[in-house]
GROMACS .gro file of C-alpha atoms in nm:
model
  474
    1MET     CA    1   1.687  -0.987   2.023
    2VAL     CA    2   1.468  -0.784   2.252
    3GLY     CA    3   1.422  -0.430   2.370
    4MET     CA    4   1.552  -0.141   2.167
    5HIS     CA    5   1.758  -0.377   1.948
    6THR     CA    6   1.462  -0.569   1.810
    7SER     CA    7   1.422  -0.527   1.435
    8PRO     CA    8   1.090  -0.426   1.278
    9SER     CA    9   1.068  -0.764   1.104
   10ASP     CA   10   1.108  -0.940   1.439
   11ASP     CA   11   0.833  -0.721   1.586
   12LEU     CA   12   0.606  -0.811   1.296
   13ALA     CA   13   0.677  -1.180   1.333
   14THR     CA   14   0.604  -1.171   1.704
   15LEU     CA   15   0.288  -0.969   1.650
   16ASP     CA   16   0.162  -1.209   1.382
   17THR     CA   17   0.238  -1.508   1.601
   18ALA     CA   18   0.039  -1.352   1.883
   19ALA     CA   19  -0.246  -1.286   1.647
   20SER     CA   20  -0.279  -1.651   1.551
   21ALA     CA   21  -0.201  -1.812   1.887
   22PRO     CA   22  -0.478  -1.983   2.085
   23SER     CA   23  -0.651  -1.779   2.351
   24PRO     CA   24  -0.501  -1.824   2.699
   25ALA     CA   25  -0.851  -1.873   2.833
   26GLU     CA   26  -0.912  -2.160   2.594
   27PRO     CA   27  -0.577  -2.332   2.530
   28GLY     CA   28  -0.581  -2.507   2.197
   29GLY     CA   29  -0.959  -2.500   2.177
   30PRO     CA   30  -1.207  -2.328   1.949
   31ARG     CA   31  -1.261  -1.960   2.002
   32ARG     CA   32  -1.584  -1.804   2.104
   33ALA     CA   33  -1.775  -1.661   1.809
   34ALA     CA   34  -1.845  -1.291   1.802
   35SER     CA   35  -2.202  -1.166   1.796
   36PRO     CA   36  -2.337  -1.083   1.448
   37TRP     CA   37  -2.356  -0.710   1.517
   38ARG     CA   38  -1.993  -0.701   1.628
   39GLY     CA   39  -1.884  -0.881   1.313
   40ARG     CA   40  -2.070  -0.626   1.105
   41VAL     CA   41  -1.910  -0.338   1.294
   42MET     CA   42  -1.568  -0.494   1.240
   43ALA     CA   43  -1.631  -0.533   0.866
   44ALA     CA   44  -1.763  -0.176   0.839
   45GLY     CA   45  -1.463  -0.044   1.031
   46LEU     CA   46  -1.227  -0.236   0.803
   47LEU     CA   47  -1.389  -0.099   0.486
   48LEU     CA   48  -1.412   0.260   0.614
   49ALA     CA   49  -1.048   0.257   0.723
   50ALA     CA   50  -0.936   0.122   0.385
   51LEU     CA   51  -1.129   0.399   0.206
   52ASN     CA   52  -0.921   0.657   0.397
   53LEU     CA   53  -0.572   0.520   0.329
   54ARG     CA   54  -0.512   0.700  -0.004
   55PRO     CA   55  -0.727   1.018  -0.043
   56ALA     CA   56  -0.464   1.226   0.139
   57VAL     CA   57  -0.233   1.143  -0.153
   58THR     CA   58  -0.463   1.123  -0.457
   59THR     CA   59  -0.664   1.437  -0.380
   60LEU     CA   60  -0.351   1.649  -0.403
   61GLY     CA   61  -0.245   1.563  -0.759
   62PRO     CA   62  -0.553   1.709  -0.938
   63LEU     CA   63  -0.520   2.032  -0.735
   64LEU     CA   64  -0.141   2.053  -0.725
   65GLU     CA   65  -0.127   2.353  -0.959
   66GLU     CA   66  -0.372   2.550  -0.740
   67VAL     CA   67  -0.188   2.450  -0.423
   68ARG     CA   68   0.146   2.559  -0.572
   69ASP     CA   69   0.003   2.895  -0.676
   70GLY     CA   70  -0.169   2.950  -0.342
   71LEU     CA   71   0.138   2.869  -0.133
   72GLY     CA   72   0.405   3.001  -0.371
   73MET     CA   73   0.551   2.653  -0.407
   74SER     CA   74   0.827   2.584  -0.662
   75GLY     CA   75   0.844   2.269  -0.871
   76THR     CA   76   1.129   2.141  -0.656
   77VAL     CA   77   0.931   2.189  -0.335
   78ALA     CA   78   0.632   2.023  -0.502
   79GLY     CA   79   0.865   1.731  -0.570
   80VAL     CA   80   0.947   1.719  -0.200
   81LEU     CA   81   0.574   1.717  -0.127
   82THR     CA   82   0.515   1.420  -0.358
   83SER     CA   83   0.805   1.237  -0.189
   84VAL     CA   84   0.652   1.276   0.157
   85PRO     CA   85   0.414   0.976   0.131
   86PRO     CA   86   0.679   0.705   0.079
   87ALA     CA   87   0.906   0.875   0.332
   88CYS     CA   88   0.632   0.866   0.595
   89PHE     CA   89   0.540   0.508   0.508
   90ALA     CA   90   0.901   0.400   0.554
   91LEU     CA   91   0.963   0.604   0.871
   92PHE     CA   92   0.641   0.560   1.065
   93GLY     CA   93   0.581   0.206   0.941
   94PHE     CA   94   0.874   0.096   1.159
   95THR     CA   95   0.697   0.213   1.475
   96ALA     CA   96   0.362   0.042   1.417
   97PRO     CA   97   0.447  -0.313   1.537
   98ARG     CA   98   0.585  -0.191   1.870
   99LEU     CA   99   0.292   0.044   1.922
  100ALA     CA  100   0.054  -0.244   1.849
  101ARG     CA  101   0.226  -0.470   2.101
  102ARG     CA  102   0.191  -0.198   2.364
  103TRP     CA  103  -0.162  -0.072   2.294
  104GLY     CA  104  -0.321  -0.326   2.064
  105PRO     CA  105  -0.361  -0.303   1.683
  106GLY     CA  106  -0.718  -0.170   1.704
  107ALA     CA  107  -0.619   0.120   1.927
  108VAL     CA  108  -0.326   0.211   1.704
  109VAL     CA  109  -0.542   0.209   1.390
  110CYS     CA  110  -0.796   0.425   1.574
  111ALA     CA  111  -0.522   0.674   1.659
  112GLY     CA  112  -0.401   0.657   1.300
  113LEU     CA  113  -0.745   0.750   1.167
  114ALA     CA  114  -0.759   1.038   1.416
  115ALA     CA  115  -0.423   1.159   1.281
  116ILE     CA  116  -0.553   1.133   0.924
  117ALA     CA  117  -0.862   1.339   1.011
  118ALA     CA  118  -0.656   1.599   1.197
  119GLY     CA  119  -0.396   1.632   0.922
  120LEU     CA  120  -0.657   1.666   0.647
  121LEU     CA  121  -0.847   1.921   0.854
  122LEU     CA  122  -0.539   2.131   0.932
  123ARG     CA  123  -0.386   2.119   0.583
  124PRO     CA  124  -0.626   2.369   0.420
  125PHE     CA  125  -0.552   2.629   0.689
  126ALA     CA  126  -0.180   2.630   0.614
  127GLY     CA  127  -0.049   2.975   0.535
  128GLY     CA  128   0.282   2.849   0.402
  129THR     CA  129   0.459   2.547   0.260
  130VAL     CA  130   0.614   2.430   0.589
  131VAL     CA  131   0.282   2.410   0.773
  132PHE     CA  132   0.122   2.239   0.472
  133LEU     CA  133   0.400   1.978   0.467
  134ALA     CA  134   0.370   1.924   0.844
  135ALA     CA  135  -0.007   1.873   0.826
  136SER     CA  136   0.037   1.636   0.532
  137ALA     CA  137   0.301   1.442   0.727
  138LEU     CA  138   0.059   1.407   1.022
  139ALA     CA  139  -0.207   1.254   0.798
  140LEU     CA  140   0.047   1.032   0.627
  141ALA     CA  141   0.184   0.911   0.961
  142GLY     CA  142  -0.167   0.792   1.046
  143ILE     CA  143  -0.187   0.619   0.709
  144ALA     CA  144   0.152   0.456   0.762
  145VAL     CA  145   0.071   0.286   1.092
  146SER     CA  146  -0.268   0.178   0.959
  147ASN     CA  147  -0.100   0.040   0.645
  148VAL     CA  148   0.111  -0.191   0.857
  149LEU     CA  149  -0.159  -0.309   1.096
  150MET     CA  150  -0.469  -0.347   0.881
  151PRO     CA  151  -0.355  -0.682   0.734
  152VAL     CA  152  -0.268  -0.803   1.084
  153ILE     CA  153  -0.617  -0.702   1.199
  154VAL     CA  154  -0.774  -0.891   0.909
  155LYS     CA  155  -0.595  -1.206   1.020
  156ARG     CA  156  -0.672  -1.149   1.387
  157TRP     CA  157  -1.038  -1.052   1.359
  158PHE     CA  158  -1.138  -1.275   1.067
  159PRO     CA  159  -0.915  -1.586   1.090
  160ASP     CA  160  -1.168  -1.802   0.907
  161ARG     CA  161  -1.246  -1.543   0.637
  162VAL     CA  162  -0.903  -1.407   0.551
  163GLY     CA  163  -0.954  -1.430   0.174
  164ALA     CA  164  -1.293  -1.258   0.172
  165MET     CA  165  -1.197  -0.981   0.414
  166THR     CA  166  -0.864  -0.920   0.240
  167GLY     CA  167  -1.064  -0.876  -0.080
  168LEU     CA  168  -1.296  -0.630   0.096
  169TYR     CA  169  -0.997  -0.436   0.230
  170SER     CA  170  -0.827  -0.433  -0.113
  171MET     CA  171  -1.145  -0.316  -0.281
  172GLY     CA  172  -1.188  -0.035  -0.027
  173LEU     CA  173  -0.828   0.075  -0.074
  174SER     CA  174  -0.858   0.089  -0.454
  175LEU     CA  175  -1.205   0.245  -0.440
  176GLY     CA  176  -1.091   0.523  -0.206
  177THR     CA  177  -0.792   0.590  -0.430
  178ALA     CA  178  -0.993   0.614  -0.752
  179VAL     CA  179  -1.296   0.801  -0.618
  180ALA     CA  180  -1.080   1.064  -0.447
  181ALA     CA  181  -0.895   1.132  -0.771
  182ALA     CA  182  -1.218   1.148  -0.975
  183VAL     CA  183  -1.437   1.371  -0.758
  184THR     CA  184  -1.189   1.613  -0.600
  185VAL     CA  185  -1.202   1.874  -0.878
  186PRO     CA  186  -1.582   1.864  -0.929
  187MET     CA  187  -1.634   1.879  -0.554
  188THR     CA  188  -1.392   2.171  -0.528
  189ASP     CA  189  -1.590   2.356  -0.797
  190ALA     CA  190  -1.915   2.281  -0.612
  191LEU     CA  191  -1.766   2.423  -0.290
  192GLY     CA  192  -1.675   2.755  -0.452
  193GLY     CA  193  -1.355   2.669  -0.634
  194SER     CA  194  -1.119   2.694  -0.336
  195TRP     CA  195  -0.852   2.424  -0.322
  196ARG     CA  196  -0.858   2.458   0.056
  197ALA     CA  197  -1.222   2.346   0.071
  198GLY     CA  198  -1.159   2.073  -0.186
  199LEU     CA  199  -0.881   1.922   0.025
  200GLY     CA  200  -1.031   1.984   0.369
  201VAL     CA  201  -1.364   1.815   0.301
  202TRP     CA  202  -1.192   1.475   0.302
  203ALA     CA  203  -1.141   1.508   0.677
  204LEU     CA  204  -1.514   1.430   0.710
  205LEU     CA  205  -1.467   1.084   0.560
  206ALA     CA  206  -1.186   1.012   0.807
  207ALA     CA  207  -1.404   1.133   1.094
  208VAL     CA  208  -1.682   0.896   0.988
  209ALA     CA  209  -1.436   0.606   0.972
  210LEU     CA  210  -1.318   0.689   1.323
  211VAL     CA  211  -1.659   0.617   1.480
  212PRO     CA  212  -1.660   0.235   1.471
  213TRP     CA  213  -1.295   0.223   1.572
  214LEU     CA  214  -1.369   0.412   1.893
  215PHE     CA  215  -1.565   0.105   1.999
  216LEU     CA  216  -1.336  -0.158   1.846
  217ALA     CA  217  -1.022  -0.005   1.998
  218ARG     CA  218  -1.153  -0.062   2.351
  219ASP     CA  219  -1.117  -0.439   2.317
  220ARG     CA  220  -0.760  -0.555   2.274
  221THR     CA  221  -0.870  -0.918   2.248
  222SER     CA  222  -1.098  -0.881   1.947
  223GLY     CA  223  -0.900  -1.138   1.757
  224ALA     CA  224  -0.972  -1.402   2.017
  225GLU     CA  225  -1.343  -1.363   1.965
  226SER     CA  226  -1.371  -1.318   1.594
  227GLY     CA  227  -1.487  -1.667   1.520
  228PRO     CA  228  -1.374  -2.025   1.491
  229GLY     CA  229  -1.097  -2.143   1.272
  230ALA     CA  230  -0.818  -1.926   1.401
  231ASN     CA  231  -0.583  -2.216   1.378
  232GLY     CA  232  -0.729  -2.358   1.060
  233PRO     CA  233  -0.689  -2.262   0.698
  234GLY     CA  234  -0.647  -1.892   0.654
  235ALA     CA  235  -0.517  -1.819   1.003
  236ASN     CA  236  -0.182  -1.735   0.856
  237GLY     CA  237  -0.312  -1.656   0.514
  238PRO     CA  238  -0.210  -1.416   0.244
  239VAL     CA  239  -0.220  -1.104   0.456
  240ALA     CA  240   0.096  -1.211   0.632
  241SER     CA  241   0.309  -1.063   0.359
  242ALA     CA  242   0.119  -0.736   0.328
  243SER     CA  243   0.248  -0.604   0.654
  244VAL     CA  244   0.399  -0.272   0.561
  245ALA     CA  245   0.262  -0.147   0.236
  246GLY     CA  246  -0.097  -0.115   0.329
  247GLY     CA  247  -0.210  -0.312   0.032
  248SER     CA  248  -0.321  -0.671   0.047
  249GLU     CA  249  -0.176  -0.988  -0.089
  250THR     CA  250  -0.463  -1.164  -0.258
  251GLY     CA  251  -0.270  -1.469  -0.360
  252GLY     CA  252   0.063  -1.640  -0.372
  253GLY     CA  253   0.253  -1.884  -0.162
  254THR     CA  254   0.500  -2.162  -0.195
  255GLY     CA  255   0.489  -2.528  -0.275
  256THR     CA  256   0.406  -2.713  -0.591
  257ARG     CA  257   0.030  -2.728  -0.557
  258THR     CA  258  -0.192  -2.476  -0.732
  259GLY     CA  259  -0.559  -2.402  -0.721
  260THR     CA  260  -0.769  -2.226  -0.461
  261ASP     CA  261  -0.806  -2.276  -0.090
  262THR     CA  262  -1.178  -2.318  -0.036
  263ASP     CA  263  -1.186  -2.152   0.304
  264THR     CA  264  -0.997  -1.836   0.223
  265GLY     CA  265  -1.039  -1.794  -0.150
  266ALA     CA  266  -0.662  -1.756  -0.178
  267PRO     CA  267  -0.442  -1.977  -0.393
  268ALA     CA  268  -0.378  -2.310  -0.227
  269ALA     CA  269  -0.006  -2.242  -0.213
  270VAL     CA  270  -0.077  -1.976   0.048
  271ALA     CA  271  -0.234  -2.235   0.274
  272GLU     CA  272   0.082  -2.441   0.245
  273THR     CA  273   0.289  -2.142   0.349
  274ALA     CA  274   0.053  -2.091   0.642
  275ALA     CA  275   0.088  -2.450   0.748
  276ALA     CA  276   0.466  -2.445   0.732
  277PRO     CA  277   0.641  -2.437   1.069
  278ALA     CA  278   0.752  -2.095   1.184
  279ASP     CA  279   1.071  -2.232   1.338
  280GLY     CA  280   1.378  -2.283   1.127
  281PRO     CA  281   1.735  -2.164   1.076
  282ALA     CA  282   1.796  -1.795   1.126
  283ILE     CA  283   1.752  -1.593   0.808
  284ARG     CA  284   2.014  -1.324   0.748
  285ILE     CA  285   1.776  -1.112   0.549
  286ALA     CA  286   2.014  -0.825   0.472
  287ARG     CA  287   2.259  -1.068   0.308
  288SER     CA  288   2.002  -1.234   0.087
  289PRO     CA  289   2.022  -1.159  -0.288
  290LEU     CA  290   1.654  -1.256  -0.315
  291ALA     CA  291   1.555  -1.008  -0.043
  292TRP     CA  292   1.746  -0.727  -0.214
  293ALA     CA  293   1.594  -0.812  -0.553
  294MET     CA  294   1.247  -0.799  -0.396
  295ALA     CA  295   1.328  -0.470  -0.222
  296VAL     CA  296   1.452  -0.307  -0.544
  297PHE     CA  297   1.151  -0.433  -0.740
  298PHE     CA  298   0.913  -0.309  -0.471
  299GLY     CA  299   1.095   0.023  -0.447
  300PHE     CA  300   1.078   0.105  -0.817
  301GLN     CA  301   0.714   0.003  -0.854
  302ALA     CA  302   0.636   0.227  -0.554
  303THR     CA  303   0.834   0.506  -0.722
  304ALA     CA  304   0.617   0.477  -1.034
  305ALA     CA  305   0.298   0.473  -0.826
  306TYR     CA  306   0.377   0.786  -0.626
  307ILE     CA  307   0.504   0.975  -0.929
  308SER     CA  308   0.174   0.891  -1.098
  309MET     CA  309  -0.039   0.997  -0.802
  310GLY     CA  310   0.156   1.318  -0.750
  311TRP     CA  311   0.241   1.434  -1.101
  312MET     CA  312   0.025   1.263  -1.363
  313PRO     CA  313  -0.265   1.513  -1.342
  314GLN     CA  314  -0.017   1.798  -1.389
  315ILE     CA  315   0.127   1.628  -1.698
  316PHE     CA  316  -0.218   1.609  -1.853
  317ARG     CA  317  -0.306   1.966  -1.752
  318ASP     CA  318   0.012   2.102  -1.906
  319ALA     CA  319  -0.087   1.922  -2.227
  320GLY     CA  320  -0.415   2.116  -2.237
  321VAL     CA  321  -0.645   1.866  -2.063
  322SER     CA  322  -0.889   2.023  -1.817
  323ALA     CA  323  -0.840   1.985  -1.443
  324SER     CA  324  -1.154   1.773  -1.398
  325THR     CA  325  -1.063   1.541  -1.686
  326SER     CA  326  -0.708   1.510  -1.551
  327GLY     CA  327  -0.853   1.393  -1.221
  328LEU     CA  328  -1.068   1.138  -1.404
  329LEU     CA  329  -0.762   1.011  -1.593
  330LEU     CA  330  -0.583   0.957  -1.263
  331ALA     CA  331  -0.893   0.781  -1.132
  332VAL     CA  332  -0.887   0.547  -1.433
  333MET     CA  333  -0.523   0.463  -1.359
  334MET     CA  334  -0.600   0.387  -0.997
  335ALA     CA  335  -0.921   0.196  -1.078
  336MET     CA  336  -0.729  -0.056  -1.288
  337GLY     CA  337  -0.597  -0.194  -0.961
  338VAL     CA  338  -0.944  -0.312  -0.851
  339PRO     CA  339  -0.992  -0.605  -1.091
  340LEU     CA  340  -0.625  -0.676  -1.155
  341ALA     CA  341  -0.547  -0.700  -0.782
  342PHE     CA  342  -0.759  -1.016  -0.785
  343VAL     CA  343  -0.653  -1.152  -1.124
  344LEU     CA  344  -0.274  -1.103  -1.126
  345PRO     CA  345  -0.199  -1.289  -0.800
  346ARG     CA  346  -0.396  -1.592  -0.916
  347ILE     CA  347  -0.208  -1.601  -1.248
  348ALA     CA  348   0.124  -1.552  -1.067
  349ALA     CA  349   0.049  -1.840  -0.829
  350ARG     CA  350   0.023  -2.077  -1.125
  351LEU     CA  351   0.362  -1.982  -1.271
  352ARG     CA  352   0.696  -2.112  -1.149
  353HIS     CA  353   0.867  -1.793  -1.267
  354GLN     CA  354   0.681  -1.461  -1.244
  355GLY     CA  355   0.935  -1.279  -1.460
  356VAL     CA  356   0.709  -1.290  -1.764
  357LEU     CA  357   0.443  -1.089  -1.578
  358VAL     CA  358   0.706  -0.840  -1.462
  359VAL     CA  359   0.824  -0.789  -1.820
  360ILE     CA  360   0.469  -0.747  -1.956
  361LEU     CA  361   0.384  -0.482  -1.695
  362GLY     CA  362   0.714  -0.305  -1.752
  363VAL     CA  363   0.671  -0.294  -2.131
  364LEU     CA  364   0.319  -0.153  -2.091
  365GLY     CA  365   0.464   0.116  -1.865
  366LEU     CA  366   0.731   0.204  -2.122
  367ILE     CA  367   0.465   0.232  -2.395
  368GLY     CA  368   0.256   0.455  -2.169
  369TYR     CA  369   0.544   0.691  -2.093
  370GLY     CA  370   0.638   0.701  -2.461
  371GLY     CA  371   0.280   0.790  -2.549
  372LEU     CA  372   0.276   1.070  -2.294
  373TRP     CA  373   0.587   1.214  -2.458
  374LEU     CA  374   0.455   1.186  -2.815
  375ALA     CA  375   0.084   1.268  -2.778
  376PRO     CA  376  -0.014   1.337  -2.417
  377ALA     CA  377  -0.355   1.489  -2.489
  378GLU     CA  378  -0.458   1.297  -2.800
  379GLY     CA  379  -0.405   0.953  -2.646
  380ALA     CA  380  -0.462   1.048  -2.283
  381TRP     CA  381  -0.717   0.776  -2.205
  382LEU     CA  382  -0.507   0.502  -2.365
  383TRP     CA  383  -0.193   0.610  -2.180
  384ALA     CA  384  -0.388   0.621  -1.852
  385LEU     CA  385  -0.512   0.265  -1.907
  386LEU     CA  386  -0.166   0.134  -1.993
  387LEU     CA  387   0.000   0.304  -1.696
  388GLY     CA  388  -0.282   0.186  -1.470
  389VAL     CA  389  -0.208  -0.173  -1.570
  390ALA     CA  390   0.167  -0.115  -1.530
  391ASN     CA  391   0.112   0.014  -1.176
  392CYS     CA  392  -0.044  -0.321  -1.086
  393ALA     CA  393   0.310  -0.440  -1.017
  394PHE     CA  394   0.212  -0.368  -0.653
  395PRO     CA  395  -0.016  -0.673  -0.597
  396LEU     CA  396   0.227  -0.880  -0.804
  397ALA     CA  397   0.512  -0.779  -0.573
  398LEU     CA  398   0.311  -0.874  -0.266
  399THR     CA  399   0.225  -1.210  -0.420
  400MET     CA  400   0.588  -1.278  -0.502
  401ILE     CA  401   0.685  -1.207  -0.142
  402GLY     CA  402   0.457  -1.491  -0.033
  403MET     CA  403   0.580  -1.725  -0.305
  404ARG     CA  404   0.949  -1.672  -0.229
  405THR     CA  405   0.925  -1.816   0.125
  406ARG     CA  406   0.837  -2.151   0.281
  407THR     CA  407   0.772  -2.050   0.643
  408HIS     CA  408   0.555  -1.801   0.824
  409ALA     CA  409   0.859  -1.636   0.985
  410GLY     CA  410   1.020  -1.611   0.642
  411VAL     CA  411   0.725  -1.440   0.475
  412VAL     CA  412   0.697  -1.182   0.753
  413ARG     CA  413   1.069  -1.102   0.750
  414LEU     CA  414   1.088  -1.081   0.371
  415SER     CA  415   0.778  -0.861   0.367
  416ALA     CA  416   0.915  -0.624   0.630
  417PHE     CA  417   1.255  -0.598   0.462
  418ALA     CA  418   1.137  -0.567   0.102
  419GLN     CA  419   0.865  -0.314   0.172
  420SER     CA  420   1.053  -0.101   0.426
  421VAL     CA  421   1.369  -0.082   0.215
  422GLY     CA  422   1.158  -0.044  -0.097
  423TYR     CA  423   0.975   0.261   0.036
  424LEU     CA  424   1.308   0.415   0.133
  425LEU     CA  425   1.435   0.360  -0.222
  426SER     CA  426   1.121   0.521  -0.365
  427ILE     CA  427   1.163   0.854  -0.184
  428PRO     CA  428   1.397   1.031  -0.433
  429GLY     CA  429   1.190   0.951  -0.746
  430PRO     CA  430   0.904   1.204  -0.712
  431LEU     CA  431   1.151   1.466  -0.590
  432LEU     CA  432   1.376   1.420  -0.894
  433VAL     CA  433   1.074   1.454  -1.124
  434GLY     CA  434   0.991   1.787  -0.959
  435VAL     CA  435   1.348   1.911  -0.990
  436LEU     CA  436   1.367   1.818  -1.360
  437TYR     CA  437   1.027   1.974  -1.426
  438GLN     CA  438   1.133   2.296  -1.252
  439HIS     CA  439   1.464   2.332  -1.433
  440SER     CA  440   1.371   2.203  -1.780
  441GLY     CA  441   1.035   2.376  -1.801
  442GLY     CA  442   0.872   2.075  -1.965
  443TRP     CA  443   0.801   1.705  -1.931
  444GLY     CA  444   1.053   1.554  -2.174
  445GLN     CA  445   1.328   1.493  -1.917
  446PRO     CA  446   1.094   1.385  -1.634
  447LEU     CA  447   0.921   1.133  -1.864
  448ALA     CA  448   1.262   0.999  -1.972
  449LEU     CA  449   1.347   0.952  -1.605
  450MET     CA  450   1.017   0.771  -1.540
  451ALA     CA  451   1.082   0.539  -1.833
  452GLY     CA  452   1.438   0.486  -1.711
  453PHE     CA  453   1.307   0.373  -1.369
  454MET     CA  454   1.122   0.091  -1.548
  455VAL     CA  455   1.450  -0.076  -1.649
  456PRO     CA  456   1.580  -0.164  -1.298
  457GLN     CA  457   1.222  -0.250  -1.199
  458ILE     CA  458   1.207  -0.511  -1.476
  459VAL     CA  459   1.555  -0.649  -1.405
  460ALA     CA  460   1.497  -0.676  -1.028
  461GLY     CA  461   1.150  -0.825  -1.080
  462VAL     CA  462   1.281  -1.094  -1.313
  463LEU     CA  463   1.551  -1.185  -1.058
  464ALA     CA  464   1.300  -1.187  -0.772
  465GLY     CA  465   1.055  -1.394  -0.976
  466ARG     CA  466   1.286  -1.693  -1.014
  467ASP     CA  467   1.168  -2.019  -0.859
  468ARG     CA  468   1.356  -2.024  -0.528
  469THR     CA  469   1.289  -1.933  -0.166
  470LEU     CA  470   1.446  -1.719   0.101
  471GLU     CA  471   1.506  -2.024   0.318
  472ASP     CA  472   1.718  -2.180   0.040
  473GLU     CA  473   1.966  -1.897   0.088
  474GLY     CA  474   1.980  -1.939   0.467
   0.00000   0.00000   0.00000
């Protein structure tokens, strides 16, 4: 279908195909290598953009109590605020592929970074909750479109280094998440103790990231000049399935072979998925039990992640932990994603059924929530570590998306469906936690709800982890 009736997954598939197609100027031939300085600017732009894709979310949690007091925000409204990120990711993520086809991915990411900087700059000047929510939504809209397009840019600009650059992007994403959580409170204290200064200063990082993209956005054909190997291993590598979430798939694929692809650093199964023909029978994605299992699994792991980023510091603070230590605890949770984002996908790629990993992560999450209920302050560091590991269901979900398909078109469509629907499913979770916290006056009921969310996550993940593919259901 075309025009207004084209689905987001179709837009993504077309965009990815364009990204890996030979240059019209050089049909079927090798592509002209970029100059070394341009490659360095591209890599710097990629890293700086990744660093800015989570601070708008993780800087708020450690200061949520001060923000609520300053704006007169109830627990229920705070729940709405913590539900805004997945809502924006689901809503604005749908627009990114069409914007990229019209203006080019680089230009759209540049505009996204500008929106992040503007939203973070405006947010501290909000005199009321509505303006604060609107400014937050502006920043999150910029994050959403960048989330979708950064993996596409990795594949387009670095076709022969997909594994390495995906690792760089993943590291930047996790580093920005953890550092923002850790330093927000100390930096706020250093700036005079105002939560407005502590939140607004992060606009500077977004402004710095914008600089290289002002140059990169001018060239809509960057992918055609990023180096040889666009049609070789890695051209359609693991990033293909990380097209909405803003994370990166560091492994996974289909086929029976295991091991590592020497060009990309990704599991060899990914290369087989990349080499599979894009053409095949039409996939009715909305009727696929596998697609719905993946969407539910992705949705509940996203629910846990955004509840953690929005509410976990408040849980620790209410237990008597200081604001700065609460921020560090959140940073520890987020930092667990740095090493495990590389380890988990490689383990998953060697298993025929990933259900065992889903169960292990889910059980660790249940233990963590139980510990928070029994001894939130006494075992705070242990619970943060356990919940940090449990939240690594995100890279596992992305890996499973790649492993549950045989074709390039299949991986893109499953990714778009699972992640878009998943983010929609994750919207009510943080809001419900806020409502329960407001009306119960404590964390017993909210923690029971968080633990309860783990059950459908485990069930859906086990179903999605079975050894079958989307094309088998077509």
